[in-house]
Short mmCIF file of C-alpha atoms in Angstrom, two decimals:
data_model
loop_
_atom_site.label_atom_id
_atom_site.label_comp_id
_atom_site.label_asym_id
_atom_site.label_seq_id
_atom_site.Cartn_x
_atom_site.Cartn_y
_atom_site.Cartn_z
CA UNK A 1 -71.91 32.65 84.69
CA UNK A 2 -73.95 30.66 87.12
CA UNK A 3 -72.94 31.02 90.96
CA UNK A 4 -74.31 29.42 94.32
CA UNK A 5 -73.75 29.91 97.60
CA UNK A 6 -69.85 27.57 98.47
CA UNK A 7 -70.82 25.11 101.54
CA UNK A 8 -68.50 22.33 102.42
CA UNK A 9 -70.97 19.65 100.44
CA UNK A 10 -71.21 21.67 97.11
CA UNK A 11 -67.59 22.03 97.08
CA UNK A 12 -67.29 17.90 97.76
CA UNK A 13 -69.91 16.69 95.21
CA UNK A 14 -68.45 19.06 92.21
CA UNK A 15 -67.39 16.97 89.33
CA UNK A 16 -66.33 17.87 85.84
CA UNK A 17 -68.71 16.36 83.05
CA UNK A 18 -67.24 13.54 81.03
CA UNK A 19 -67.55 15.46 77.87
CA UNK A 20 -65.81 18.45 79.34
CA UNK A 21 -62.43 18.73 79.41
CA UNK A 22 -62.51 21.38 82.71
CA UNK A 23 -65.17 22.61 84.50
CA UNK A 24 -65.85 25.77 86.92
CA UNK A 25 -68.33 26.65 89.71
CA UNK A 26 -68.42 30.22 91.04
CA UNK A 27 -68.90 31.10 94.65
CA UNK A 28 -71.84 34.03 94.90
CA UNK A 29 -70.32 35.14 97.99
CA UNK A 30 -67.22 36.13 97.35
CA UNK A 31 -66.57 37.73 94.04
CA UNK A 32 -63.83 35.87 91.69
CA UNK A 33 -63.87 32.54 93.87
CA UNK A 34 -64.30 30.04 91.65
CA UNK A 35 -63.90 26.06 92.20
CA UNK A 36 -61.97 24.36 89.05
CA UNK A 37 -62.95 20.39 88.24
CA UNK A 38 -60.91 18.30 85.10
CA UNK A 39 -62.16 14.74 84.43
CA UNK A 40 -59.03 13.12 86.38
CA UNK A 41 -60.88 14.40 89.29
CA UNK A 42 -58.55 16.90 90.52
CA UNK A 43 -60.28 20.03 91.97
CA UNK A 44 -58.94 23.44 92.94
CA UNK A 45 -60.18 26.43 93.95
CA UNK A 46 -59.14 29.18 91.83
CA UNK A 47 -59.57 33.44 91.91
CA UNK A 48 -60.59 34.94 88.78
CA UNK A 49 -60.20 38.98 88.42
CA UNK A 50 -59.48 41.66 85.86
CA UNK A 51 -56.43 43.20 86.25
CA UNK A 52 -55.47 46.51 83.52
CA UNK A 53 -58.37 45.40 81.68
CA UNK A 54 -57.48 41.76 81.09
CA UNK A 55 -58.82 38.61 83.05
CA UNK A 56 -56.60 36.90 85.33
CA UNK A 57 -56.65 33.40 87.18
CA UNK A 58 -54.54 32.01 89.87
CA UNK A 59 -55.30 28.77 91.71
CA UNK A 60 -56.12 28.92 95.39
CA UNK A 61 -55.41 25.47 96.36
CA UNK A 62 -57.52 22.02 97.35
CA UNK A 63 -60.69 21.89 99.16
CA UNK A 64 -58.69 19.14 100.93
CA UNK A 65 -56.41 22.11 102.18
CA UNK A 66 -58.75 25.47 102.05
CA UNK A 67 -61.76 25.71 104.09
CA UNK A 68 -64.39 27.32 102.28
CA UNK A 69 -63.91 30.53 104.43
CA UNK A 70 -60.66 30.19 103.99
CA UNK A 71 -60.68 30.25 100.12
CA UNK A 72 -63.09 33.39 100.70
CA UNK A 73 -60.82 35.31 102.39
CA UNK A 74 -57.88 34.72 100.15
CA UNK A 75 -60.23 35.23 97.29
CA UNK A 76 -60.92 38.77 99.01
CA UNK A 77 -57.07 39.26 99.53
CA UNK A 78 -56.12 39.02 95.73
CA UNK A 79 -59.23 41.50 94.71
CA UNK A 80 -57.71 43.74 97.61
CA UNK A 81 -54.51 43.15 95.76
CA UNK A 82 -55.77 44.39 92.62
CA UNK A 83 -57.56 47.38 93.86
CA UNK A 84 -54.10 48.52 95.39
CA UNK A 85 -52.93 48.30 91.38
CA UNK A 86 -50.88 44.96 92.33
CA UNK A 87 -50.81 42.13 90.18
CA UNK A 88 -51.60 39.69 92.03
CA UNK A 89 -49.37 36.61 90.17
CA UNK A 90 -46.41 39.05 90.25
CA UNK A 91 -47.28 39.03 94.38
CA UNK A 92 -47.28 35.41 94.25
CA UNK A 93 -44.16 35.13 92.30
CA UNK A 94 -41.95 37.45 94.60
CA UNK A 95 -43.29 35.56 97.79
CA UNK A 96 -42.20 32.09 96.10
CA UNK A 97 -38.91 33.58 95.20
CA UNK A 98 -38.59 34.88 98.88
CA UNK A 99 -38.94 31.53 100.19
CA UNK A 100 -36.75 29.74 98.20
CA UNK A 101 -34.22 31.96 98.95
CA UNK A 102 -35.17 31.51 102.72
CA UNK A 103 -35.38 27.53 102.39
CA UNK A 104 -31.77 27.90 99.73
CA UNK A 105 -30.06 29.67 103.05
CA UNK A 106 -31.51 26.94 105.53
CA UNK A 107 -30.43 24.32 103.20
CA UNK A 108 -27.03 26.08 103.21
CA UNK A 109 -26.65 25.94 106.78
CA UNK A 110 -26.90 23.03 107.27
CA UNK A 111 -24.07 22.13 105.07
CA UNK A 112 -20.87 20.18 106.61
CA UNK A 113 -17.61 21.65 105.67
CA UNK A 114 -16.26 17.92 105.02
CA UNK A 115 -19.94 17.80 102.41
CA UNK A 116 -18.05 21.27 100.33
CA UNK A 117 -15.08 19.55 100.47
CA UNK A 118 -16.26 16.59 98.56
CA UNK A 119 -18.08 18.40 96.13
CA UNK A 120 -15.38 20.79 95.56
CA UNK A 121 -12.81 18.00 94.61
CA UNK A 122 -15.21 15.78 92.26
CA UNK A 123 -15.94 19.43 90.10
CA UNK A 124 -11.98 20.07 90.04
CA UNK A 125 -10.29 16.63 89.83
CA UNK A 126 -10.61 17.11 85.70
CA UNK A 127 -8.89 20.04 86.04
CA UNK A 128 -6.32 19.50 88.43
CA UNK A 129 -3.19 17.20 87.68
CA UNK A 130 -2.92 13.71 90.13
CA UNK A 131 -0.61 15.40 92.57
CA UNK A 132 -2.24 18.59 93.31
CA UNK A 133 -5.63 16.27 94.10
CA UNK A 134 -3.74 13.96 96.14
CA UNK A 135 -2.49 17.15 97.95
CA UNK A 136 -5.93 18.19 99.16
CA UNK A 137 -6.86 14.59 99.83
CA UNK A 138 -4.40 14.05 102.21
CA UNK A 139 -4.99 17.20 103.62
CA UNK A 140 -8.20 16.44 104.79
CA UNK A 141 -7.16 12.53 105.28
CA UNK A 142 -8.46 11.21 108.94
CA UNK A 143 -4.86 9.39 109.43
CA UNK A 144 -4.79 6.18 110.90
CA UNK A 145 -3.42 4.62 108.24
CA UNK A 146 -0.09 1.93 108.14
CA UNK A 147 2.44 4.84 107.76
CA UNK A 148 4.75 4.40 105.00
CA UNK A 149 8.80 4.68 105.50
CA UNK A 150 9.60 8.09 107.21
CA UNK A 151 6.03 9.45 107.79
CA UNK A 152 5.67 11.15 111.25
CA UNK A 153 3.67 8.79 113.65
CA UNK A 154 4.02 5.58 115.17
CA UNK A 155 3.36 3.50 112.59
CA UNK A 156 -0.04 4.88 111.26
CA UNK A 157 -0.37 8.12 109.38
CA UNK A 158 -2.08 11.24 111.29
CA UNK A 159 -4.57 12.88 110.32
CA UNK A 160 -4.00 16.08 108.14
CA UNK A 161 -4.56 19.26 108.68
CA UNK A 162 -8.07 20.04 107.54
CA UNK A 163 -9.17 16.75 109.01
CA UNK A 164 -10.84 18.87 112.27
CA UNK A 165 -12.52 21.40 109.88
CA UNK A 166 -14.53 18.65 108.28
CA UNK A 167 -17.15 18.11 110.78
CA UNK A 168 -17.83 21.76 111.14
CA UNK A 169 -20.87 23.32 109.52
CA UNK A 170 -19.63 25.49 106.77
CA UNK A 171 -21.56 28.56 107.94
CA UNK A 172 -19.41 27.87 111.28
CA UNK A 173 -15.83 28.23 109.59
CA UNK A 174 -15.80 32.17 110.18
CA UNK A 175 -12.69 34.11 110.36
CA UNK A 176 -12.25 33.10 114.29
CA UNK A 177 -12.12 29.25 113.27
CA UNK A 178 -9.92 29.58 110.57
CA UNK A 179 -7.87 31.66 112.83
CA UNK A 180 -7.76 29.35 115.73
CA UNK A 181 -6.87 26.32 113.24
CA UNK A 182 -4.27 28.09 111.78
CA UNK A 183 -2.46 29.03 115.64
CA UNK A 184 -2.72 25.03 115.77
CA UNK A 185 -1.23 24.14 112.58
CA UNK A 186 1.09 26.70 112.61
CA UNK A 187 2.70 25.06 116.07
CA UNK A 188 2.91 22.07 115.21
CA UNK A 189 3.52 21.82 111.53
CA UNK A 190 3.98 24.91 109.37
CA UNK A 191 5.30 23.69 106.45
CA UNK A 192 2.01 21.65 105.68
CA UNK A 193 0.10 24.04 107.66
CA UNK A 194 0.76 27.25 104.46
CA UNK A 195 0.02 24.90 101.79
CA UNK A 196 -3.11 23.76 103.57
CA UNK A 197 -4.31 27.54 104.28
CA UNK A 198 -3.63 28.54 100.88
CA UNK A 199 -6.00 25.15 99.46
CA UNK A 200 -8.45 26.46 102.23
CA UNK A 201 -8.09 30.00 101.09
CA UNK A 202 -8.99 28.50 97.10
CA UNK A 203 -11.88 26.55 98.39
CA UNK A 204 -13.58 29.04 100.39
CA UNK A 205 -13.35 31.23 97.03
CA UNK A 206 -14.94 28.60 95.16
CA UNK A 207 -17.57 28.33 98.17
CA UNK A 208 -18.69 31.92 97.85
CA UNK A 209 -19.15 31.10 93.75
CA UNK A 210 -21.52 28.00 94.55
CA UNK A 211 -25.28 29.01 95.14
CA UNK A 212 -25.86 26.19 96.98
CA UNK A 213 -23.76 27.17 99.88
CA UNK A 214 -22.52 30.63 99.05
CA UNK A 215 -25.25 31.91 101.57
CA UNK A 216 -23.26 29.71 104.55
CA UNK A 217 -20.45 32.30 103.95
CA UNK A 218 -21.24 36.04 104.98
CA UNK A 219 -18.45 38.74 104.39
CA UNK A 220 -15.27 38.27 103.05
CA UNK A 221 -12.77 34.96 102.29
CA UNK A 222 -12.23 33.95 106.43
CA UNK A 223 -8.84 32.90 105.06
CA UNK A 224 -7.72 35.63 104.14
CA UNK A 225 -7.40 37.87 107.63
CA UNK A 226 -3.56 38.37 109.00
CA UNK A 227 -4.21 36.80 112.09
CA UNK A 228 -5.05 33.68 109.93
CA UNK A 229 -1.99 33.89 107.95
CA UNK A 230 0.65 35.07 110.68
CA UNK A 231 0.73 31.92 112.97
CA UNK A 232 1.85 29.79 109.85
CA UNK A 233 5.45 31.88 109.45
CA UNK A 234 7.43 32.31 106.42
CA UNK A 235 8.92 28.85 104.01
CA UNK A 236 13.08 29.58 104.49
CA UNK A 237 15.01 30.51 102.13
CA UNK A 238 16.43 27.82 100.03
CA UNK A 239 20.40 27.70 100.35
CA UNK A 240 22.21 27.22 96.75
CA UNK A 241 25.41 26.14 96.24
#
């Protein structure tokens, strides 16, 4: 296996033969660095080793992104890797994991509560009969609306009682937020205020199920604490007869 020295112009003027259909050029500076050419004109550099007795490759990266002494010293890195008795794609594989995870949890952060919401009703409307989704539509409604005969207002609907959890981000709606809503609600209207907390308690569930934005929720349901659920009172006892 032919080598030469890597400078920045060898690197730029290696090309992959027409007949070919890859081609490699080894660095004879830094064992394993290798420089990997295919006739669409992509090039890479690559690290080939031996790892338990059986030749490995992983690519590097582009010469448009790795210096040459920067490919050298990851080159070194993976043989360092290998010495230790570490494989050096299983390496790569739990860093990529670990930052998915980290960019999964960012991404989850940023997600609205009023964003859940949505989602949450499209993947149960099927499932749900008309009333029960009108329920936690108006829940969450904005108000504002010509009121219909005998709705509270004057003459426009008001906004329901998830309508100021919507902006929130969902990592935000701790146990403290949903506690403080629910002193609100419970004040003002109670009735709608335990239906809403028990919708809120179901969603939140079905928030810690979704991987997309389970990692905006740490702990436990924040519906479920008593100082949530005491402001909103007991429904009175039907009288029959």
């Amino acid at each position: 296996m032919a080598k030469v020295s890597f400078t920045a112009g060898r690197v730029a003027a290696f090309t992959c033969p027409p007949a070919k259909s890859q081609a490699f050029l080894w660095d004879s500076n830094s064992p394993g660095l290798g420089l990997r050419s295919t006739p669409s004109g992509r090039v890479a550099y690559v690290f080939q080793g031996v790892y338990q007795g059986k030749d490995i490759r992983l690519t590097i990266g582009s010469p448009s992104a790795w210096s040459v002494e920067l490919a050298r010293a990851k080159a070194r890195e993976l043989q360092r890797q290998i010495d230790d008795g570490r494989d050096p794609r299983e390496v790569k594989a739990r860093a990529l994991a670990i930052q998915a995870e980290k960019q999964a949890a960012t991404a989850a952060q940023a997600v609205t509560v009023s964003e859940a919401w949505t989602a949450y009703l499209a993947e149960r409307r099927s499932q749900w009969g008309e009333r029960h989704y009108q329920d936690h539509q108006a829940k969450a409604a904005p108000g504002g609306k010509a009121a219909k005969r005998g709705t509270r207002g004057h003459g426009s609907t008001i906004a329901g009682p998830f309508f100021s959890l919507m902006p929130l981000r969902l990592c935000d709606l701790d146990a403290t937020a949903v506690e403080l809503w629910a002193a609100k609600e419970g004040k003002t209207r109670p009735t709608s205020a335990r239906l809403s907390w028990r919708l809120l308690k179901a969603f939140l569930f079905w928030c810690k199920e979704q991987p997309r934005v389970s990692a905006a929720l740490v702990g436990s349901n924040p519906a479920t604490t008593r100082k949530a659920r005491a402001p909103l009172g007991k429904a009175a006892a039907k009288l029959v007869g």
